Short mmCIF file of C-alpha atoms in Angstrom, two decimals:
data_model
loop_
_atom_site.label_atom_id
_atom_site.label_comp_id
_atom_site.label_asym_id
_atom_site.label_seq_id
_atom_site.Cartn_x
_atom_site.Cartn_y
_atom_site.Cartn_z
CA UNK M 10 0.00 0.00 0.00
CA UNK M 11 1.73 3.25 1.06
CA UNK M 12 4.35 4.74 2.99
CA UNK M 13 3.14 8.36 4.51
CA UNK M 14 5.61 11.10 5.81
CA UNK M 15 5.16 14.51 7.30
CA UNK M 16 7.90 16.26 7.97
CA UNK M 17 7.92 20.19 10.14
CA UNK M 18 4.24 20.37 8.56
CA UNK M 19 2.65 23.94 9.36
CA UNK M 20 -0.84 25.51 8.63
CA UNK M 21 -1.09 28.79 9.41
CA UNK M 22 -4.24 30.74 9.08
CA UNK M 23 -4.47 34.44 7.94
CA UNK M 24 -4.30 36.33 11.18
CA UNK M 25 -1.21 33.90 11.95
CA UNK M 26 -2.90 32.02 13.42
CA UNK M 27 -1.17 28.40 13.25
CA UNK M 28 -3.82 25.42 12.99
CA UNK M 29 -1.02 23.08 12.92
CA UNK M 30 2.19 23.25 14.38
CA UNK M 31 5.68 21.39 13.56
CA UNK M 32 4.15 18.56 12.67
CA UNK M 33 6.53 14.93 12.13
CA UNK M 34 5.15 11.74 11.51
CA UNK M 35 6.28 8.83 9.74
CA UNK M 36 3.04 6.57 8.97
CA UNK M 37 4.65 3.26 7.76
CA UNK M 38 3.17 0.74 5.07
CA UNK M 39 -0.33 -1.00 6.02
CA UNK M 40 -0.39 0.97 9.37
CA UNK M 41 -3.99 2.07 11.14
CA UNK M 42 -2.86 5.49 12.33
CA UNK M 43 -5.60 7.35 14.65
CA UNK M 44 -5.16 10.67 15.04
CA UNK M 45 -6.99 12.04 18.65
CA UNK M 46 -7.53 14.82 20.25
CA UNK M 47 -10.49 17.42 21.64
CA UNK M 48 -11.71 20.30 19.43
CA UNK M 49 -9.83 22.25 17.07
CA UNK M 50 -6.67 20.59 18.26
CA UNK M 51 -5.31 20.56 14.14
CA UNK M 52 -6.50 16.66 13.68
CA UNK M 53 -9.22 17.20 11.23
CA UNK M 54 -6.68 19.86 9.52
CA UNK M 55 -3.36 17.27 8.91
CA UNK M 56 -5.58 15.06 7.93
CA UNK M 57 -6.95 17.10 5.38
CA UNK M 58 -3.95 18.25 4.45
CA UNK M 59 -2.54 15.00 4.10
CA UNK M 60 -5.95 14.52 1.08
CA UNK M 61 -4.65 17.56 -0.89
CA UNK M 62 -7.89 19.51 0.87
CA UNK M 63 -6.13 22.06 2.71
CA UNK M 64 -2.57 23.86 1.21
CA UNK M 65 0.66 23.62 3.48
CA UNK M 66 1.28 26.65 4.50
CA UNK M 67 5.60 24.80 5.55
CA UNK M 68 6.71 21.53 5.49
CA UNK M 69 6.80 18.54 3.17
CA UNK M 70 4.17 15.43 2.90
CA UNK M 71 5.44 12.13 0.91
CA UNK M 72 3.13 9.58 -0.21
CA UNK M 73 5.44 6.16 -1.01
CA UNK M 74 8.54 8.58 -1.47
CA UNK M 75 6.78 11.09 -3.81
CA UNK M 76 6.25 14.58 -2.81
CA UNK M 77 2.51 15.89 -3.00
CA UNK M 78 2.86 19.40 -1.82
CA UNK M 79 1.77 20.52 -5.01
CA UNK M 80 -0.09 17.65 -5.91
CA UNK M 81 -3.93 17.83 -6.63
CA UNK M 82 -5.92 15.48 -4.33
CA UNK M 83 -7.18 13.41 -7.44
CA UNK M 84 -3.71 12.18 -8.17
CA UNK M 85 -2.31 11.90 -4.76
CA UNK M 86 -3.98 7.88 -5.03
CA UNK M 87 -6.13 8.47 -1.84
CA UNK M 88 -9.43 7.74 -0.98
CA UNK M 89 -11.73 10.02 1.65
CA UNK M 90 -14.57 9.18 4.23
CA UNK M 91 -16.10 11.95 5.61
CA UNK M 92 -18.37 12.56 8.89
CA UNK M 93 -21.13 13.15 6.52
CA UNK M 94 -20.86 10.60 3.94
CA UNK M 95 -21.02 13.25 1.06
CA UNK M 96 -23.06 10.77 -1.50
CA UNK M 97 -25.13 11.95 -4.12
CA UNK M 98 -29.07 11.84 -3.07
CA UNK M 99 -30.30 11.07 -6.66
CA UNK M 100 -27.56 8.52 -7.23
CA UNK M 101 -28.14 4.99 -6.22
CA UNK M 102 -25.81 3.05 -3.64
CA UNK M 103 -24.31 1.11 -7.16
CA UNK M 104 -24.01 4.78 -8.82
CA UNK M 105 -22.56 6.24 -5.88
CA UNK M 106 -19.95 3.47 -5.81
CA UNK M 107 -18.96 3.16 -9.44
CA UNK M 108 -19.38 7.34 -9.89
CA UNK M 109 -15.06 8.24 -9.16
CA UNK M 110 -14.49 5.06 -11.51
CA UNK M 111 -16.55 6.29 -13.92
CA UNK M 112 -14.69 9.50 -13.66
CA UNK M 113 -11.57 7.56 -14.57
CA UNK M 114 -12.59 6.42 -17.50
CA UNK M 115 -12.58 2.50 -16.21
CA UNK M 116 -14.41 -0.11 -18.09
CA UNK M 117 -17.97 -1.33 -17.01
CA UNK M 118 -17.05 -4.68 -16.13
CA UNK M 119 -14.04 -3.42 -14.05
CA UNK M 120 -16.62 -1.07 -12.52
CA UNK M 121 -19.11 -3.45 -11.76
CA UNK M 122 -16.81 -6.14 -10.64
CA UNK M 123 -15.10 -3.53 -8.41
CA UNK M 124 -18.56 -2.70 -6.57
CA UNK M 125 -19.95 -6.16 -6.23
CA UNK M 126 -16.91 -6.88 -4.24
CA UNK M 127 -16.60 -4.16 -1.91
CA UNK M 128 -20.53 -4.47 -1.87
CA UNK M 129 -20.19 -7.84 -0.07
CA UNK M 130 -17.12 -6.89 1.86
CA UNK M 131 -19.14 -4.64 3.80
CA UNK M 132 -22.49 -6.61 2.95
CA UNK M 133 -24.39 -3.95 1.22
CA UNK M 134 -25.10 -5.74 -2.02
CA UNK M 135 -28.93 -5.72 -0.93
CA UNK M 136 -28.94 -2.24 -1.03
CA UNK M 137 -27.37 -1.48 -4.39
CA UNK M 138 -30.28 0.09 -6.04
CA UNK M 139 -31.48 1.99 -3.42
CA UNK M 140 -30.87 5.76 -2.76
CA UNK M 141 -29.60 7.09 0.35
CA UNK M 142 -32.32 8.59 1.81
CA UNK M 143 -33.76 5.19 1.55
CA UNK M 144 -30.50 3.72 4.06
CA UNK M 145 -29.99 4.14 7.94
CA UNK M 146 -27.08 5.83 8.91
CA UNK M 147 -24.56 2.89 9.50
CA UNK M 148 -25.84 1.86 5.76
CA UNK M 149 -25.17 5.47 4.11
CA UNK M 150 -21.40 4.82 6.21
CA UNK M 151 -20.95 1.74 4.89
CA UNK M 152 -21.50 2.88 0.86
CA UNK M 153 -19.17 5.92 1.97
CA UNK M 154 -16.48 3.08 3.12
CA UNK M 155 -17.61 1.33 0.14
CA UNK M 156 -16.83 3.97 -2.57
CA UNK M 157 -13.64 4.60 -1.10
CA UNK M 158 -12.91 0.89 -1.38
CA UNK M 159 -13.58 0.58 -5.21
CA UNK M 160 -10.92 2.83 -5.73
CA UNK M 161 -8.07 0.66 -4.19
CA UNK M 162 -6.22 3.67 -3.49
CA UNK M 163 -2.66 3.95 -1.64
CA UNK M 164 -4.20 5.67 1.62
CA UNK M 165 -7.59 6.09 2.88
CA UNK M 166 -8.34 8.87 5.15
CA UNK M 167 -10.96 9.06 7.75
CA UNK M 168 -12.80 12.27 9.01
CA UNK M 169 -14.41 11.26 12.28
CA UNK M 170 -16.68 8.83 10.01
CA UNK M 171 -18.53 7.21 12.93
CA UNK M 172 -19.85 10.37 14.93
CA UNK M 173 -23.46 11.07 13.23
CA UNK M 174 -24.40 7.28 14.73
CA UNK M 175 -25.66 6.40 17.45
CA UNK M 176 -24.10 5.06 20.79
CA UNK M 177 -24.89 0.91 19.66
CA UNK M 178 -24.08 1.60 15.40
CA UNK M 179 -20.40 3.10 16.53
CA UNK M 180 -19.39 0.09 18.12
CA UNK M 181 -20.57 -2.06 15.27
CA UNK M 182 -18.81 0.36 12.87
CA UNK M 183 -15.72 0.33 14.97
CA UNK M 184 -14.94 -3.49 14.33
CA UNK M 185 -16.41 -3.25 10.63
CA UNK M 186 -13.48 -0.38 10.29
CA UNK M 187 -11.04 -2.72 12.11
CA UNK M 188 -11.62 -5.56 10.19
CA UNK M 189 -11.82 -4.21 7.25
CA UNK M 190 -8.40 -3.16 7.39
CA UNK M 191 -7.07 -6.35 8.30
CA UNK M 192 -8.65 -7.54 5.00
CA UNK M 193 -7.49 -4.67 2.50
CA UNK M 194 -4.15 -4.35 4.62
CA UNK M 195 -4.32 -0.85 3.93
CA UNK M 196 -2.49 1.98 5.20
CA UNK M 197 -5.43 4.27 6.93
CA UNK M 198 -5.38 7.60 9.03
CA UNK M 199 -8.38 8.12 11.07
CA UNK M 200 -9.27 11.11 12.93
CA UNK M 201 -11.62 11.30 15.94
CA UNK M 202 -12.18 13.06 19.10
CA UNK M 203 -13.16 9.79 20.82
CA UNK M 204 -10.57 8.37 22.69
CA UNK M 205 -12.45 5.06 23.35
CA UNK M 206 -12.44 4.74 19.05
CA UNK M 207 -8.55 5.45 18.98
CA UNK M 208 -7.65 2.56 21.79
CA UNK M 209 -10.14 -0.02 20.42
CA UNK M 210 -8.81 0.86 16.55
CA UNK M 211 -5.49 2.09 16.30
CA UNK M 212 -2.24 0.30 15.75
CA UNK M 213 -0.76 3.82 16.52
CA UNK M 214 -2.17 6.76 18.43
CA UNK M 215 -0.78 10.28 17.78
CA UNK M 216 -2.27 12.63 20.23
CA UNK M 217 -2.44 16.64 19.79
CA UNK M 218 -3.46 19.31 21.18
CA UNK M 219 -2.95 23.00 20.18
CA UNK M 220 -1.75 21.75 16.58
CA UNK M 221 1.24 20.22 18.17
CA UNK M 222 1.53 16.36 18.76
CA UNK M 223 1.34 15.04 22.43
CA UNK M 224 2.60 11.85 22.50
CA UNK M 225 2.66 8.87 19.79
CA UNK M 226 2.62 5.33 20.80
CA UNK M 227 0.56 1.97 21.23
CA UNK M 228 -2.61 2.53 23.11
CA UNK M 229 -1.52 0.56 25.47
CA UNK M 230 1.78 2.35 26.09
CA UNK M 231 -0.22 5.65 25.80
CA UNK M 232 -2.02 4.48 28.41
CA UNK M 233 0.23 3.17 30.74
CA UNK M 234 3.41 5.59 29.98
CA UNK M 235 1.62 9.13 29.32
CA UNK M 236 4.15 11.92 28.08
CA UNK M 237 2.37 14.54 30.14
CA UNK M 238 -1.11 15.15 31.80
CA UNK M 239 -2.85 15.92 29.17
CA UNK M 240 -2.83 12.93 27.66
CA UNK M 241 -2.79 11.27 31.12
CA UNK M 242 -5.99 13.13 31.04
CA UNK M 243 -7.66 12.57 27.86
CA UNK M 244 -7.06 8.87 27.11
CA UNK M 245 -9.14 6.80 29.80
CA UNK M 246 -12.27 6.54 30.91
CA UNK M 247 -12.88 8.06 33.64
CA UNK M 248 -9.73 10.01 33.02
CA UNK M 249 -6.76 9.90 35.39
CA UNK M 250 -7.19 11.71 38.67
CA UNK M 251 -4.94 14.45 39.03
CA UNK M 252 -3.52 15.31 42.71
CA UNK M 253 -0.87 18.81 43.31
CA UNK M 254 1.39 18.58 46.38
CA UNK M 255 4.27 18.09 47.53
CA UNK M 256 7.19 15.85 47.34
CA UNK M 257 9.34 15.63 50.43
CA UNK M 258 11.75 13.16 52.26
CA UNK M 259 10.33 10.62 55.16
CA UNK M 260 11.26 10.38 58.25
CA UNK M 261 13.44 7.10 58.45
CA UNK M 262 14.16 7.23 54.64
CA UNK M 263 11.87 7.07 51.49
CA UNK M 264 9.86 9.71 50.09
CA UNK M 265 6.18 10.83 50.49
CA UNK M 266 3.60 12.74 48.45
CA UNK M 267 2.13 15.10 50.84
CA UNK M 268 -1.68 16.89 49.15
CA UNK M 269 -2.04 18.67 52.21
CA UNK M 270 -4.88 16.20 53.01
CA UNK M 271 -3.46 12.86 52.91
CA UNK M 272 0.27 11.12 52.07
CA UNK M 273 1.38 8.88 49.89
CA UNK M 274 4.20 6.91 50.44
CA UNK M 275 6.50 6.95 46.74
CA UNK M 276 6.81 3.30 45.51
CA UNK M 277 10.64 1.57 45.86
CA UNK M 278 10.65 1.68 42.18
CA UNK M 279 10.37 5.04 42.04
CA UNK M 280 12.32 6.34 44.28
CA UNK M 281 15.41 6.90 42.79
CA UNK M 282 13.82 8.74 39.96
CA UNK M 283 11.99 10.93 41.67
CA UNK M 284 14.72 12.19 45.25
CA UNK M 285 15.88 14.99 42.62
CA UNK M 286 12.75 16.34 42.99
CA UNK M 287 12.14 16.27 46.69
CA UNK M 288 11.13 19.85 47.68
CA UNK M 289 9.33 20.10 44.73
CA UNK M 290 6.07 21.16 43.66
CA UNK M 291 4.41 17.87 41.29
CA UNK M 292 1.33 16.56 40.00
CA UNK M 293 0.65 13.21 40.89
CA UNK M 294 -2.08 10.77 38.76
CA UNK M 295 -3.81 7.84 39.67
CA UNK M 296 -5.78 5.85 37.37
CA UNK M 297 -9.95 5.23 38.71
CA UNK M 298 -9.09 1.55 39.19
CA UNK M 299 -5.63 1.57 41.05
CA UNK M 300 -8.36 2.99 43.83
CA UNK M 301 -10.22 0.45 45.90
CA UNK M 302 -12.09 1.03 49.11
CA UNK M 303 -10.62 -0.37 52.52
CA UNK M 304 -12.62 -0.23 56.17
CA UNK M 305 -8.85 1.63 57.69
CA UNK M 306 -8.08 4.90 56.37
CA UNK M 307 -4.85 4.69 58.96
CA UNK M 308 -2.88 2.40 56.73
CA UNK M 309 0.08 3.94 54.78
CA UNK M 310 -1.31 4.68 50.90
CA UNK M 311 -4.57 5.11 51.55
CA UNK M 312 -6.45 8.50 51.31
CA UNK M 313 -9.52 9.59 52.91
CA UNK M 314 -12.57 11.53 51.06
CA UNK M 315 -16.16 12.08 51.12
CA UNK M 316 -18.39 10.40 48.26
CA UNK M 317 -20.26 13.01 46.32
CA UNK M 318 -21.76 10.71 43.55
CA UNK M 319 -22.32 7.11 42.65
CA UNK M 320 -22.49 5.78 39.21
CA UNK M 321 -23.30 2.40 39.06
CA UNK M 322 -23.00 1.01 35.08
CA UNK M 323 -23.69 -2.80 35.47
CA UNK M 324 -20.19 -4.71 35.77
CA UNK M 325 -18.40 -1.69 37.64
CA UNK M 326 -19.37 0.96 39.64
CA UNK M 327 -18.08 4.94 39.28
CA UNK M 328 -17.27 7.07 42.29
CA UNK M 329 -17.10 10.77 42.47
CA UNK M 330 -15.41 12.26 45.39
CA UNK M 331 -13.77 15.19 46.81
CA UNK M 332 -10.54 15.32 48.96
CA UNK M 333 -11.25 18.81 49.86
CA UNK M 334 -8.50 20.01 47.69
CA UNK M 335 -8.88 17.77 44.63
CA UNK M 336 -12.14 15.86 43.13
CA UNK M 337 -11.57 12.30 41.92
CA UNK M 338 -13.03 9.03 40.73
CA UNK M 339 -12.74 5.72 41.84
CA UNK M 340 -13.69 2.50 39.65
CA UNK M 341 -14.82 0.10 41.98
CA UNK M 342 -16.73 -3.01 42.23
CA UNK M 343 -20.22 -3.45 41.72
CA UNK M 344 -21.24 -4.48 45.16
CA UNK M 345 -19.48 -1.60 46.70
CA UNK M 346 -22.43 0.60 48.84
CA UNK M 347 -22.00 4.14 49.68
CA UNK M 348 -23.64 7.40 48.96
CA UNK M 349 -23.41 10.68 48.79
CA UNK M 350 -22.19 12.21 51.61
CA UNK M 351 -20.40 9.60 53.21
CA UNK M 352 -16.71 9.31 54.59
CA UNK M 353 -14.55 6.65 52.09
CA UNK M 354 -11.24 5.17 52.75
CA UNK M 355 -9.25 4.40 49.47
CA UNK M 356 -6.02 1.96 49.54
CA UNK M 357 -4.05 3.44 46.62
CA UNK M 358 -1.46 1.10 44.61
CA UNK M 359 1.21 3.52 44.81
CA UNK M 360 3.35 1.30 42.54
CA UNK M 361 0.70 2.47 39.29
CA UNK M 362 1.03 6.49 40.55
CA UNK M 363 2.06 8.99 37.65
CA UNK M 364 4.62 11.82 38.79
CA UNK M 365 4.52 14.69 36.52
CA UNK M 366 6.51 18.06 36.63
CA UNK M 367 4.40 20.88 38.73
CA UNK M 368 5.16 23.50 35.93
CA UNK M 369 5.59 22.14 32.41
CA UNK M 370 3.50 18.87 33.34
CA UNK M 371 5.61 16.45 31.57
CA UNK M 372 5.92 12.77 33.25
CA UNK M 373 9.17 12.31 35.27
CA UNK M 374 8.02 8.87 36.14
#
């Protein structure tokens, strides 16, 4: 398939204002690339430059080696799903599919071949004759997946293609996308804001915010390693808890997080990392489920704070509390029973804490 590199990639906006910032990314062959990220965080922009949609304003992108700055999006050999599907309304689901092919001047039996296969691929071949108004949503995405498909291009592109469905047709979607790549073994981009998408999807996560990439790794080393809090923040669900004080030395050796509230005793495995920083002002982050709820709030590593909501989902339950410095959630079992209101003891596995820097925020753990 293809190779894609972007190398000190800017967009800048009249006004200078910069949409995307420094941007370097090597995508390699057959690789499902997500990028993430909240809002107007440039995601939707790379990617869009990366089509030919939107000009460079510095930098170079290389599709398989080949330069494509200057390149018009019909020969860079990519394909395009967008949020809203973009098919034509008087066009059936065949004519929407064969339409770019037709465009190419490619033979009829190519063309039909072509969109009986990706048809079945993404079993649609029922609908072929209808027209979209006549499909449900997760149909109208599937002839959008579909029409990129015919055109077995060197990259296809995704523009947060699952967020007009609902909750249950995302999930479906999700593994349709997944698989689907595993059978074209395609190179693919996708952008989304959902973070639950990019960890279920990706085989690489590049996370940005402000136009300038966060962090890019595995999800799971994204979300066991994050680079700073933000994306300690933004990938997880609940996020990571986030906790300011201080570090300082303890009595008889060791080191202790101090909140003003509670301590935390640092892990042996962090120690040695983290005694240039005694003195210090840091952040420290906890994960929901290194949290669990003990009857002795006396115990070394365990925190005390008063429940302020429960959320119970089924197979886990979600609990909002409040340290009196610092709200926080705990993921705890189901059978767990508190309310609001009510004094909880948490046992905290101080070998999973996070430390980060107390100015820039970057991880020094």
């Amino acid at each position: 398939m293809a190779h894609v590199s972007l190398q000190n990639v800017w967009k800048i906006y009249p006004g200078d204002v910069a949409a995307v910032r420094d941007f370097n990314l090597e995508i390699q062959d057959r690789e499902f690339t997500v990028f993430v990220g909240p809002s107007g965080c440039g995601k939707s922009t790379t990617l869009r430059m990366v089509a030919g949609l939107e000009e460079i304003s510095r930098g170079t992108i290389s599709i398989n080696g080949r330069v494509v700055n200057d390149v018009p999006p019909k020969d860079r050999d990519i394909a395009m799903v967008f949020q809203n599907y973009a098919l034509y309304p008087h066009m059936t689901v065949y004519d929407n599919m064969a339409f770019a092919l037709k465009l190419r001047g490619v033979g009829k039996a190519e063309i039909d071949q072509r969109v009986h296969e990706a048809a079945e691929i993404l079993e649609i071949s029922d609908y072929l004759a209808r027209r979209p108004k006549e499909l449900s949503g997760g149909q109208r995405q599937r002839v959008a997946v579909g029409r990129a498909i015919v055109r077995k291009p060197a990259v296809f592109l995704f523009d947060e293609p699952l967020s007009n469905l609902d909750a249950k047709m995302r999930v479906q979607m999700r593994a349709e996308i997944s698989k689907l790549h595993r059978q074209l073994a395609a190179t693919m981009i996708y952008v989304t804001h959902d973070q639950i998408e990019a960890m279920t999807m990706a085989d690489r996560i590049v996370v940005m915010k402000d136009g300038r990439i966060q962090q890019v790794a595995v999800p799971g080393e994204l979300y066991a390693k994050p680079a700073n809090t933000f994306v300690g923040g933004f990938i997880g669900t609940p996020p990571m808890n986030f906790f300011t004080g201080t570090l300082r030395q303890a009595e008889g050796g060791g080191l202790l997080f101090d909140e003003g509230g509670f301590t935390l005793p640092v892990h042996p495995s962090q120690r040695e990392r983290l005694a240039p920083h005694a003195g210090r002002e840091l952040v420290c982050g906890l994960r929901p489920e290194h949290l669990e709820p003990v009857a002795d709030s006396a115990n070394p590593g365990t925190l005390a704070a008063t429940v302020e909501v429960v959320e119970p989902t089924g197979p886990e339950t979600f609990i909002h509390l409040h340290t009196g410095r610092h709200p926080f959630i705990a993921r705890v079992a189901p059978e767990t029973r508190c309310r609001p209101g009510d004094k909880l003891a948490l046992a905290v596995r101080t070998d999973a804490a996070h430390f980060f820097d107390g100015e820039n925020k970057e991880s020094i753990t």
